[in-house]
Coordinates of C-alpha atoms in Angstrom, one line a residue:
X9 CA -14.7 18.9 3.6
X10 CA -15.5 21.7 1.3
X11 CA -18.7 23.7 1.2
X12 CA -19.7 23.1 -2.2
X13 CA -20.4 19.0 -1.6
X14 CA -24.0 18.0 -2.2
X15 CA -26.2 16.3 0.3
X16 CA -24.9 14.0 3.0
X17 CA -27.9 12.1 3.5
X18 CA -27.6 10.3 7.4
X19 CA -29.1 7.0 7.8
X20 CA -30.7 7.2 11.4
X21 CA -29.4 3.8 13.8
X22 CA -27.0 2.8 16.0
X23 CA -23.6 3.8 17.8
X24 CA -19.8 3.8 16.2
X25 CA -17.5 2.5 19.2
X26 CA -15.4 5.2 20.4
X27 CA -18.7 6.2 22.0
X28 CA -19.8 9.3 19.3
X29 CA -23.5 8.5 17.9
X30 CA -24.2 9.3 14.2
X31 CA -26.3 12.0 15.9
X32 CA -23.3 14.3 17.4
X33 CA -21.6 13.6 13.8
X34 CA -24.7 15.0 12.1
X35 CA -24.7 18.1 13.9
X36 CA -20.9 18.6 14.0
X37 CA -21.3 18.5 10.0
X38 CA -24.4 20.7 10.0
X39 CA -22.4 23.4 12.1
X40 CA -19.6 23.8 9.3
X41 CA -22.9 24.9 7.2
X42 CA -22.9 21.5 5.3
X43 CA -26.0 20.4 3.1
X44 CA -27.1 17.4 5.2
X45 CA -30.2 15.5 5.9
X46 CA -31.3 12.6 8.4
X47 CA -33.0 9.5 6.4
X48 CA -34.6 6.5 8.3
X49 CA -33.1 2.9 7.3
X50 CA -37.0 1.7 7.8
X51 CA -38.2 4.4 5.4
X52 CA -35.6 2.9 2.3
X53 CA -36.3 -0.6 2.8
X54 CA -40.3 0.8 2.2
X55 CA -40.1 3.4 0.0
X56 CA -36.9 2.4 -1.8
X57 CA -34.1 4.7 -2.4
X58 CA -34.3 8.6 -4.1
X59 CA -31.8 8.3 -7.4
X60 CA -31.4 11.5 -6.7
X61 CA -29.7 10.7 -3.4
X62 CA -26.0 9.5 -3.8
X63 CA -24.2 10.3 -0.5
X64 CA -25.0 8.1 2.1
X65 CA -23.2 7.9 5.7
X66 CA -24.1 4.5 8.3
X67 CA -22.2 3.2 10.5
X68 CA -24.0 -0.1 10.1
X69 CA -22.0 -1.9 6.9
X70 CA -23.7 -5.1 7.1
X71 CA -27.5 -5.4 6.9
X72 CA -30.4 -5.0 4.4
X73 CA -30.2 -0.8 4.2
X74 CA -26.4 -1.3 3.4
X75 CA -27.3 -3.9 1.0
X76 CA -29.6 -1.7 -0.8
X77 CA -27.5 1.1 -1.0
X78 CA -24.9 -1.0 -2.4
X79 CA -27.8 -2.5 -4.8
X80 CA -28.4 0.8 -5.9
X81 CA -24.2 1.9 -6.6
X82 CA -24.9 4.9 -3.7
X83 CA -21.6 6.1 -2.6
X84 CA -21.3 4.6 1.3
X85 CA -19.3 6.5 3.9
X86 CA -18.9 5.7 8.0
X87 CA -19.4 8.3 10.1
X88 CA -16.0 7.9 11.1
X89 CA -15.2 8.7 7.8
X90 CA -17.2 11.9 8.0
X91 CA -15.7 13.2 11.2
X92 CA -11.7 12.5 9.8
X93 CA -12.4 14.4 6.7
X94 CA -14.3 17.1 8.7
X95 CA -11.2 17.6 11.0
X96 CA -8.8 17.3 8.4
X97 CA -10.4 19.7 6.4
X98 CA -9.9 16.7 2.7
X99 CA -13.0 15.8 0.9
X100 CA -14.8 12.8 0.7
X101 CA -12.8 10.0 -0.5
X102 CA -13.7 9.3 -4.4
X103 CA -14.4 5.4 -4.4
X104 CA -17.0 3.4 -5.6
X105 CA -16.5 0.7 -3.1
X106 CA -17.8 1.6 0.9
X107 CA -15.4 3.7 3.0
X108 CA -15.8 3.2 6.7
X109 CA -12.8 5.3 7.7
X110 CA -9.2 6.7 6.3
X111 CA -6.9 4.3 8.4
X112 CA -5.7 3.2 5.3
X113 CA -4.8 6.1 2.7
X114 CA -2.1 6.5 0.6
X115 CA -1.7 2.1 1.0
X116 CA -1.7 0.2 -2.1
X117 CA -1.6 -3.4 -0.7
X118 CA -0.6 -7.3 -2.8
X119 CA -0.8 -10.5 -1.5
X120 CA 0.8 -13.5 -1.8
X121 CA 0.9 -17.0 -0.4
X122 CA -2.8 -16.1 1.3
X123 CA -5.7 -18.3 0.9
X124 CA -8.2 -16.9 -1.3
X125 CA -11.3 -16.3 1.8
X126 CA -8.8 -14.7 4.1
X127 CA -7.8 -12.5 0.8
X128 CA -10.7 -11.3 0.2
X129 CA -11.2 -10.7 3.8
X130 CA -8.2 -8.7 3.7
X131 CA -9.4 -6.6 0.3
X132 CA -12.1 -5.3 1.7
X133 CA -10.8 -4.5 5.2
X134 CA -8.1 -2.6 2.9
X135 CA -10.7 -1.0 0.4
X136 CA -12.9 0.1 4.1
X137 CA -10.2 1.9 5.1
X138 CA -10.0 3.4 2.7
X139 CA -6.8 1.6 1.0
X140 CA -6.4 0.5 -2.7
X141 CA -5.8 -3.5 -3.1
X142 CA -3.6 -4.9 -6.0
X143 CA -3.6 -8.1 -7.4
X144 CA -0.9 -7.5 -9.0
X145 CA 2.1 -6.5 -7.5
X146 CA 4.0 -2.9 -9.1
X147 CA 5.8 -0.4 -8.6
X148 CA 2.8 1.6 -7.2
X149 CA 2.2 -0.7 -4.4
X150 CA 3.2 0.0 -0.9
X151 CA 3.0 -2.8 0.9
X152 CA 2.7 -6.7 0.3
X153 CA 1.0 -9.1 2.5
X154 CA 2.5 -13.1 2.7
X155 CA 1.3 -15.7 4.5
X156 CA 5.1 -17.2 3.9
X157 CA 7.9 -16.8 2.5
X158 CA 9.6 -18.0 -1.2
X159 CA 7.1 -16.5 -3.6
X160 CA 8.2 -14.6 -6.9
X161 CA 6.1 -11.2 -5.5
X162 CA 8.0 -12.1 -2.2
X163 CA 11.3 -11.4 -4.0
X164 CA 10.6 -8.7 -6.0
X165 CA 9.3 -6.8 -3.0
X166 CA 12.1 -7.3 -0.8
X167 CA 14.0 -6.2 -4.0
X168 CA 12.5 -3.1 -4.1
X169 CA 12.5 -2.7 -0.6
X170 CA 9.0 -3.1 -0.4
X171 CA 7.6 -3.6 3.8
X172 CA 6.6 -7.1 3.5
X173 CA 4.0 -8.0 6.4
X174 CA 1.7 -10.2 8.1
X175 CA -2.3 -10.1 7.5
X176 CA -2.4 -8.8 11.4
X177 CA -1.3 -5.5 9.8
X178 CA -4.1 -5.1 8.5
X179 CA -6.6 -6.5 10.9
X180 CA -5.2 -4.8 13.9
X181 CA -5.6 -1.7 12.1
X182 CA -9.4 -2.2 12.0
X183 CA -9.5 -2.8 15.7
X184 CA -7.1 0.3 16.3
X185 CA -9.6 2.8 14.6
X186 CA -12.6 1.7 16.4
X187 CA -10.7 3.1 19.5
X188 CA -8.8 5.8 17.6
X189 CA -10.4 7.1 14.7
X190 CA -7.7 9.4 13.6
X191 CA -5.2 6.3 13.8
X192 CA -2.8 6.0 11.1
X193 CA -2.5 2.3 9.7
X194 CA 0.8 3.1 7.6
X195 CA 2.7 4.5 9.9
X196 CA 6.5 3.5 9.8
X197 CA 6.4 1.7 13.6
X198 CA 2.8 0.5 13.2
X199 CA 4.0 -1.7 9.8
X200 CA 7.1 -2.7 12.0
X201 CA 5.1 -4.2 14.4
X202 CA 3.7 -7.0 11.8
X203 CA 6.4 -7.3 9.5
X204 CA 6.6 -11.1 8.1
X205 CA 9.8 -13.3 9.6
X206 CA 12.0 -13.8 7.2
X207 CA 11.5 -17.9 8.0
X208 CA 8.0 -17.9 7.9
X209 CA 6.6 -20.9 6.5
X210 CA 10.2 -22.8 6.7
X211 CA 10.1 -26.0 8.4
X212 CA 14.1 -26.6 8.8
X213 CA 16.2 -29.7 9.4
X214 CA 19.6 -30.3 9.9
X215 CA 21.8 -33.1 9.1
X216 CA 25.9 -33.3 9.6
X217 CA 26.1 -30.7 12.2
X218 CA 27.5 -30.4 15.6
X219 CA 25.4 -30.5 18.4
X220 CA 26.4 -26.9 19.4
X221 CA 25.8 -25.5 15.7
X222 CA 22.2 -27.5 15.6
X223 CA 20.7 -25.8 18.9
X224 CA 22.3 -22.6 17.4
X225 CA 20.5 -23.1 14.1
X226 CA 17.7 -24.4 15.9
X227 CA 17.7 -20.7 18.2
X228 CA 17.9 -18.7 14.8
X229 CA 15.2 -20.5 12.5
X230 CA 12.5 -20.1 15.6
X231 CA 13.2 -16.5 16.4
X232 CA 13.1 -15.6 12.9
X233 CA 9.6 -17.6 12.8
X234 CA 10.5 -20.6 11.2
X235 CA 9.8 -24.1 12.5
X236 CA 12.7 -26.4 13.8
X237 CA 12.7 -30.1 13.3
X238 CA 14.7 -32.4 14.4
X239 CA 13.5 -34.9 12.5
X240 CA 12.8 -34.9 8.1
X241 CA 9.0 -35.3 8.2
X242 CA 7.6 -35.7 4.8
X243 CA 5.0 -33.1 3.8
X244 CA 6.2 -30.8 6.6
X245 CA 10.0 -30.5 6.0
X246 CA 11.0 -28.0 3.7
X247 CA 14.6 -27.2 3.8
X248 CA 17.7 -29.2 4.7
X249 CA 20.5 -27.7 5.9
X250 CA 23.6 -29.7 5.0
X251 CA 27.1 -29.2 4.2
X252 CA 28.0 -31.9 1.9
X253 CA 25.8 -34.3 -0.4
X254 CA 25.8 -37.6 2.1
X255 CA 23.4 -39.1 4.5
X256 CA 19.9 -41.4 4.8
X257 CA 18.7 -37.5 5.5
X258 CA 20.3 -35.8 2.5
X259 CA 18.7 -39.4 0.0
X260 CA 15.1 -39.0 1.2
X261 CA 15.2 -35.1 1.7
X262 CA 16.3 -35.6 -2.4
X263 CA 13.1 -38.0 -2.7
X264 CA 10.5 -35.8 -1.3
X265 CA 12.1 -32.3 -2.8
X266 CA 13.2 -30.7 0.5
X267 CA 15.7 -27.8 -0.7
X268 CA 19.0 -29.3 0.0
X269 CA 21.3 -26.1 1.1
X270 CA 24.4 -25.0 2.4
X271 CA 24.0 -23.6 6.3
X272 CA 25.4 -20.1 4.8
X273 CA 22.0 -19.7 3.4
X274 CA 20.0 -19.5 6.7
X275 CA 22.9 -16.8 8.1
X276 CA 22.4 -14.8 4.9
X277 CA 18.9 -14.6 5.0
X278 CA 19.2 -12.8 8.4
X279 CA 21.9 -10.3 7.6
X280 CA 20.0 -10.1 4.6
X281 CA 16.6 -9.4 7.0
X282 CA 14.7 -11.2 4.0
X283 CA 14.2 -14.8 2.6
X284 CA 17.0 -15.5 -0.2
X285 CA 16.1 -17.6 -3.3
X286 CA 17.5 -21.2 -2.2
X287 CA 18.9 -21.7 -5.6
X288 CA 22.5 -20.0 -4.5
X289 CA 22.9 -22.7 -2.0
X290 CA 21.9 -25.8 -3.7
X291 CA 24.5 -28.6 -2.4
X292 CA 25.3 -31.0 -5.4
X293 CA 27.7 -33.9 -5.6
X294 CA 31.0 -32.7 -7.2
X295 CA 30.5 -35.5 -9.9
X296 CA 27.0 -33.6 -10.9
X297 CA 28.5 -30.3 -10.9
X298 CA 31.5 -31.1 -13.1
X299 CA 29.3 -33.3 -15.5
X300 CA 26.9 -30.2 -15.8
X301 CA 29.8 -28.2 -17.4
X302 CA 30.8 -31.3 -19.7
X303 CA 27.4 -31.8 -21.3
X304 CA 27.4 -28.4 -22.7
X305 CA 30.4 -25.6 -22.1
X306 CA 27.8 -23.0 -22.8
X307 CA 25.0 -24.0 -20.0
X308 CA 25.0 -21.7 -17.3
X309 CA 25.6 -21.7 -13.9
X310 CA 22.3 -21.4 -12.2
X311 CA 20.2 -22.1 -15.0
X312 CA 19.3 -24.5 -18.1
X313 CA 16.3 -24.1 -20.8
X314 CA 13.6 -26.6 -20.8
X315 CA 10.3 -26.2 -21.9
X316 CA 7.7 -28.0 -19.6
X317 CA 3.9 -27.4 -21.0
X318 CA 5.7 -24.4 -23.2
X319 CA 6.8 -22.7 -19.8
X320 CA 10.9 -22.0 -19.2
X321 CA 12.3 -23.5 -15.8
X322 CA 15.5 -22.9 -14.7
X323 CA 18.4 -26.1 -13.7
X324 CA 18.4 -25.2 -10.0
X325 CA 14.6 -26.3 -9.6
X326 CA 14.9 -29.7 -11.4
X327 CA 18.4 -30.6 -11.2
X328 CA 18.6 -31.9 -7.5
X329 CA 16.0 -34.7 -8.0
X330 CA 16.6 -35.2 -11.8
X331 CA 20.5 -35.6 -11.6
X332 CA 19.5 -38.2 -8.9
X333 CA 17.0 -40.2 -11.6
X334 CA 19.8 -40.3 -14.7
X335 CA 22.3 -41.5 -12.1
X336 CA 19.3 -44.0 -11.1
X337 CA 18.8 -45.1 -15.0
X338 CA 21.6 -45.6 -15.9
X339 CA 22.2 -48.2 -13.2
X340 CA 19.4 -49.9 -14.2
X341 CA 21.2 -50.2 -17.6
X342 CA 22.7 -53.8 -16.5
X343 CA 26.1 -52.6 -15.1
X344 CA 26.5 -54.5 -12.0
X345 CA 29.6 -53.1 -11.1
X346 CA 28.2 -49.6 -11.6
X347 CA 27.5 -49.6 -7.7
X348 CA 31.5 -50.0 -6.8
X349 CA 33.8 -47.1 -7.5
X350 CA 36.6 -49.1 -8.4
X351 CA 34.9 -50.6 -11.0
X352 CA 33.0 -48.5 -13.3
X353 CA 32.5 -48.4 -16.8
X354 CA 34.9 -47.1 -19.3
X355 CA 33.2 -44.2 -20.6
X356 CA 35.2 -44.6 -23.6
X357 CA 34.0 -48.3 -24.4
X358 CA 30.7 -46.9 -24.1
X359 CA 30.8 -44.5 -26.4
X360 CA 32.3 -46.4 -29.2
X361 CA 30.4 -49.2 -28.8
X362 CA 26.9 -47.3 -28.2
X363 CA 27.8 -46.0 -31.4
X364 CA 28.2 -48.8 -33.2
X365 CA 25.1 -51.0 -32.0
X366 CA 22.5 -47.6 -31.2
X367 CA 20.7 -48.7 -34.3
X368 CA 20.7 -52.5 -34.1
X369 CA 17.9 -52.8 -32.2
X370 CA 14.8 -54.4 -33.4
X371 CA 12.4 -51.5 -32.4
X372 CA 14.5 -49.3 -34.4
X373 CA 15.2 -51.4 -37.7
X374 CA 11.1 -52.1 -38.2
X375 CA 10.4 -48.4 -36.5
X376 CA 8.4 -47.1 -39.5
X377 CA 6.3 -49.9 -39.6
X378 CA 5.0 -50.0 -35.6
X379 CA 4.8 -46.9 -35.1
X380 CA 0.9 -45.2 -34.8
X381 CA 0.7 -41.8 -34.3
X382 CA -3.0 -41.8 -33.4
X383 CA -2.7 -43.1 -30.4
X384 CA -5.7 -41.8 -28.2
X385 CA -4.7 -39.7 -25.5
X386 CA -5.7 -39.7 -22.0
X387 CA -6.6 -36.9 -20.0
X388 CA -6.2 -36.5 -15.8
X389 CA -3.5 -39.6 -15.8
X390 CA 0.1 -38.6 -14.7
X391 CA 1.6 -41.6 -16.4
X392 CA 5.0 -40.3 -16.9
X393 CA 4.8 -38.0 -13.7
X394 CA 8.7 -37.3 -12.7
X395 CA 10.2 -38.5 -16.4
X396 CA 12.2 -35.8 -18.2
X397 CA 12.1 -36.1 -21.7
X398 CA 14.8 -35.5 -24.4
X399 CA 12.8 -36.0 -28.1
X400 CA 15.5 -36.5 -31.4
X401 CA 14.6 -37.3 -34.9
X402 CA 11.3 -36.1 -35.1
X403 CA 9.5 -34.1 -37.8
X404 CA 7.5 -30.7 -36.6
X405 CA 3.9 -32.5 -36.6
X406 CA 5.7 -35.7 -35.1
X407 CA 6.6 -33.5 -32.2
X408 CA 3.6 -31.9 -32.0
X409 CA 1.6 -34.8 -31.1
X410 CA 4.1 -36.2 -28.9
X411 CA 4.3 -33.0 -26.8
X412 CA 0.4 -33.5 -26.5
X413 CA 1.2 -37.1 -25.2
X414 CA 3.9 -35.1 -23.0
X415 CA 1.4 -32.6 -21.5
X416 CA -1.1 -35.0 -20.2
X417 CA 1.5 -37.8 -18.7
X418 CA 2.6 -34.8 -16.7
X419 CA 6.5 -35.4 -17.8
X420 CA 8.9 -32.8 -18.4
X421 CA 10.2 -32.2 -22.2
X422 CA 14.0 -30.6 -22.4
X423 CA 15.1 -28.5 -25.8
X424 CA 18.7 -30.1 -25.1
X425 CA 20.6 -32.7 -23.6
X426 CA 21.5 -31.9 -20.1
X427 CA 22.5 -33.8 -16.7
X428 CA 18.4 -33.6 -16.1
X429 CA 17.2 -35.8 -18.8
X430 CA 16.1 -39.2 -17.5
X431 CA 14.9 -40.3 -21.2
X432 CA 16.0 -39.9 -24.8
X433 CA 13.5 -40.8 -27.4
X434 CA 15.0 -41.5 -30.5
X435 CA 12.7 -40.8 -33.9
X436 CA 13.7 -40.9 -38.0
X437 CA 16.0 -39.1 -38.2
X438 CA 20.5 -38.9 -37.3
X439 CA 20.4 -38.7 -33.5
X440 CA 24.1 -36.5 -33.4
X441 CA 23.3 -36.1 -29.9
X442 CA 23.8 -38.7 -28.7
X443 CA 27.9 -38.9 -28.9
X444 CA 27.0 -35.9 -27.0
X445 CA 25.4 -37.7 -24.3
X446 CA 27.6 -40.5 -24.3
X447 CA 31.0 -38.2 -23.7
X448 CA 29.4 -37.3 -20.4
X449 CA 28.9 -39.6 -17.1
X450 CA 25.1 -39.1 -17.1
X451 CA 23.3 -42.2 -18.8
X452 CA 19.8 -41.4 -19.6
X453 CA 17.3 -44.3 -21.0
X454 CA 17.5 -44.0 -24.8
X455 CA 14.9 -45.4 -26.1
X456 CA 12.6 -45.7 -29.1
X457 CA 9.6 -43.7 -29.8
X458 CA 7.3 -47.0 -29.5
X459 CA 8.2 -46.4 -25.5
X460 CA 6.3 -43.2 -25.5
X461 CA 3.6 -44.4 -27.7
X462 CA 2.9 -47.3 -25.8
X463 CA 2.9 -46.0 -23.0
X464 CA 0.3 -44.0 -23.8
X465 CA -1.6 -46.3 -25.0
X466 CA -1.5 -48.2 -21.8
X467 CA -1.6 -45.2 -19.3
X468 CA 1.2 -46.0 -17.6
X469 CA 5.0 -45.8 -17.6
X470 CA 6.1 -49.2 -19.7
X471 CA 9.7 -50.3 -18.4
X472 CA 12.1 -49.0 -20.9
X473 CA 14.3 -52.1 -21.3
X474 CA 12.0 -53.4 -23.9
X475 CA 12.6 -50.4 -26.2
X476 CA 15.9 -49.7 -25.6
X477 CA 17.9 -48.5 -28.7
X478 CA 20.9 -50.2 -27.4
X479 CA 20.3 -54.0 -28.4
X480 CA 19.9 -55.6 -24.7
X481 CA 22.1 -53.1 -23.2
X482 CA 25.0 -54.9 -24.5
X483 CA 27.0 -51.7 -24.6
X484 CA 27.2 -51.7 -20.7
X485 CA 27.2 -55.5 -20.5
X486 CA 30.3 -55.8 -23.0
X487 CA 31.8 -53.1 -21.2
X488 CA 31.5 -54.3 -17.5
X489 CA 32.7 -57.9 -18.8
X490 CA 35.8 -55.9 -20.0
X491 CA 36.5 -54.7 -16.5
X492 CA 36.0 -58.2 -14.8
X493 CA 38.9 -59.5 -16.9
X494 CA 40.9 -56.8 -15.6
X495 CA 39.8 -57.3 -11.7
X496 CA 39.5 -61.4 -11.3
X497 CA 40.3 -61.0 -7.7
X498 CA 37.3 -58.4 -7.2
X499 CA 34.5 -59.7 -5.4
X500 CA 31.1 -59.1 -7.9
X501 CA 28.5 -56.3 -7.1
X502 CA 25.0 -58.5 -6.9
X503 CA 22.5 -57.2 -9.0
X504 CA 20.2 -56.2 -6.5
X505 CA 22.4 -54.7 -3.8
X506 CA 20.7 -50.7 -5.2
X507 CA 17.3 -52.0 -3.8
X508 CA 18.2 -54.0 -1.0
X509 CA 20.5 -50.7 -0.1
X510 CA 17.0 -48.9 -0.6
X511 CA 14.9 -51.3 1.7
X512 CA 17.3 -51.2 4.3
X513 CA 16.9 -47.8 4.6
X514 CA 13.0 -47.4 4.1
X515 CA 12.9 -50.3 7.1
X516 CA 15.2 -48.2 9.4
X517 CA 13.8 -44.6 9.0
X518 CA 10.1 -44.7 7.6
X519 CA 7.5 -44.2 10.4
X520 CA 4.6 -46.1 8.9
X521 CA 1.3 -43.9 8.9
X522 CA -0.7 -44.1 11.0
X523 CA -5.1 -44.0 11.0
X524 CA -5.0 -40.2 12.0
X525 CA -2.7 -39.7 9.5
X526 CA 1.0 -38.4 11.7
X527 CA 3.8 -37.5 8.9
X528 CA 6.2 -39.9 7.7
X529 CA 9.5 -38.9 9.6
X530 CA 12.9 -40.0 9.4
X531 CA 15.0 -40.6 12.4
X532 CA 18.5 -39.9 13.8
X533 CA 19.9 -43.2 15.0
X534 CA 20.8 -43.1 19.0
X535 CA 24.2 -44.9 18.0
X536 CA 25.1 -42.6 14.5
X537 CA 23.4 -39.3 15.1
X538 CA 24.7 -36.9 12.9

């Protein structure tokens, strides 16, 4: 410390724990021929507190005199403090916040994925020490706390080769200087003792796998702190490992949006020694993949434009579960024989006739007439939670509104046609896309604007056959009758076979919950395990 610092002023009380009273600090800082004085904590709380007085060093951070200094905006340093400064001949730190010691200097510390006490916890632990907390995550910082993996700070620190640790970093620090006070919290071995697994916060399933590549996988996700399940549990599951797109595991993991991903994914994380964005290792049907690049030659790879509430998402994060939905709308469009390969529709008698017949429909022909624009909107409801929205033939005040409508259903509204959309509402005007649409193998529900409005105006998502722009779905119905004339001997699909499918499947695997409230899992059958 230099010579020239004004008055230290020593609040008299208590003991710092590596046995050194504020006394023996006192005199060792009088002895360098420092400006200090001793100040009782009884005679603030009376008298109140000098504004001429602006150092103050107690070793007692909690309490009603550390209060009132901190009322009063008095610089606050521990005794510690003191002494490391004293020894390493550096001033006083500059801060406005308290400074109980230097464990921390040089660290400029982010969170991410904490809870907000435990943050805050953690801030001032950081700031005590004499660290510099971030909210947001730079260049500058040092360091980044997670409480899991996955996060976007997550992957732009381990892409800038940022340490990435636990919140015991910094708490075992703290402990650490009340037996060491000259005990470094950033150094290099120190930090390696906390840094976060690169699993943590995966719960990890397997499906399709060999029984010596599951207890191999299962070896890997726990010592790189993950959790291993053998069973999907809903709200605990969050990845499936899986090699290809098949399974009662791989349907429901789809339902309840576990990341469905190649094995490679958990191997390259650890060569990697960080968590990898799950979006390289998506595992899609081949049919999904090669409509993708039919839709629209110029769509990317990993990623598709869509505006939901004004905000860009990318294909990977939608695409698993909303590929599943079109394929599940358009077998609601009537086809029976949709559900057997060997009879599907003939995309080309779809198109031409969908063509001819999109604006027969009643809804359309009196459209202008029906339609209100005023409809009052709700506000809280998820009405059209999990729809993804395609709007055509609208005006700019027309679409306007019905992205307000949008925004408090909780649906998702795409700029263009892709293997997402599970609707297409038609307005006014030529709907071009549509031969678009109906030149791929993804058959969204195309429906009239009345759909949207109505549904509004009943909170709730209306069933779409009653606005469908296809009169009656007779475009499917005309087309599937085509292919029964060409396989009489075939044995017809019944109509319901989808659901009953569906509740066979719900009735095998779903655990029903229970009155304390054990997750949902879904189980390997003894006799098919796989």
């Amino acid at each position: 410390m230099p010579s020239n610092e004004i008055t230290l002023h020593f609040v008299k009380g208590g003991e710092f724990h590596d046995g050194k009273s504020l006394q023996d600090v006192f005199v060792k800082v009088k002895s360098k021929e420092l400006d200090v004085e001793l100040v009782s904590g009884k005679e603030l709380l009376e008298k109140g507190v000098d504004e001429d007085k602006t150092l103050f060093v107690t070793d007692e951070f909690t309490g009603d005199v550390f209060e009132l200094l901190l009322a009063h905006k008095k610089r606050i340093f521990g005794p510690i403090c003191v002494l490391q400064c004293l020894e390493n001949e550096v001033p006083l730190p500059n801060r406005l916040h308290p400074v109980y010691c230097l464990t921390m200097s040089g660290a400029i510390v982010s969170c991410t994925n904490i809870a907000r006490p435990l943050r805050e916890k953690l801030k001032q632990l950081i700031e005590r020490m004499n660290g510099v907390f971030a909210r947001d995550l730079t260049e500058e910082v040092t360091h980044l706390i997670a409480g899991e993996v996955g996060s976007a700070k997550y992957a732009t620190a381990a892409k800038l080769k940022k340490p990435i640790v636990l919140p015991s970093w910094v708490e075992e620090a703290w402990q650490h200087m009340q037996n060491e006070h000259q005990f470094d919290g950033t150094d290099a071995k120190f930090v390696d003792e906390h840094r976060c697994p690169i699993l943590k916060g995966c719960s990890i399933c397997v499906s399709g796998l060999d029984a010596r590549r599951r207890e191999e996988i299962k070896r890997l996700v726990e010592k790189h702190g993950g959790i291993y399940l053998a069973d999907l549990q809903l709200k605990h599951t969050t990845h499936l490992l899986i090699e290809k797109p098949t399974g009662k595991k791989y349907n429901f993991a789809l339902r309840w949006s576990v990341h469905c991903i190649q094995p490679d994914w958990l191997y390259d994380c650890i060569n990697a020694g960080c968590w990898l964005d799950e979006r390289e290792y998506l595992v899609m049907l081949d049919s999904d993949l090669n409509s993708t690049s039919k839709i629209n030659g110029t769509l990317s790879a990993t990623t598709v434009d869509a505006t939901m509430n004004n905000t860009t998402i990318s294909s990977s994060e939608v695409s698993r579960k909303a590929a599943q939905a079109a394929k599940q709308s358009a077998k609601s469009y009537g086809s029976k024989d949709r559900a057997n390969e060997s009879r599907q529709l003939s995309l080309t008698t779809i198109q031409t006739s969908g063509l001819r017949m999109l604006h027969k429909s009643k809804h359309t022909a009196n459209k202008d007439a029906t339609c209100d624009y005023n409809v009052p909107i709700p506000s809280g409801d998820q009405f059209l939670d999990g729809c993804r929205l395609y709007l055509t033939g609208f005006n700019e005040g027309q679409l306007d509104y019905l992205q307000k409508i949008i925004n408090a259903g909780g649906a998702t509204r795409f700029n263009q046609i892709n293997p997402s959309v599970s609707h297409i509402v038609v307005g006014d005007k030529p709907i071009k896309d549509i031969e678009k649409l109906l030149n791929s193998e993804f058959s969204p529900h195309v429906v009239t604007v009345q759909w949207l409005l109505q549904s509004c105006r009943h909170v709730k998502c209306l069933p779409e056959q009653e606005y469908y722009c296809f009169e009656s779905n007779d475009v499917f119905e005309e087309a599937g009758k085509s292919n029964e004339k060409n396989n009489d001997k075939e044995k017809k699909v019944p109509e319901t076979r989808v659901d009953n499918e569906n509740d066979e499947i719900l009735k095998q695997y779903l655990v029903v919950m229970q009155n304390n409230n054990q997750p949902s899992t879904v189980k390997a059958e003894t006799s098919n395990k796989i």
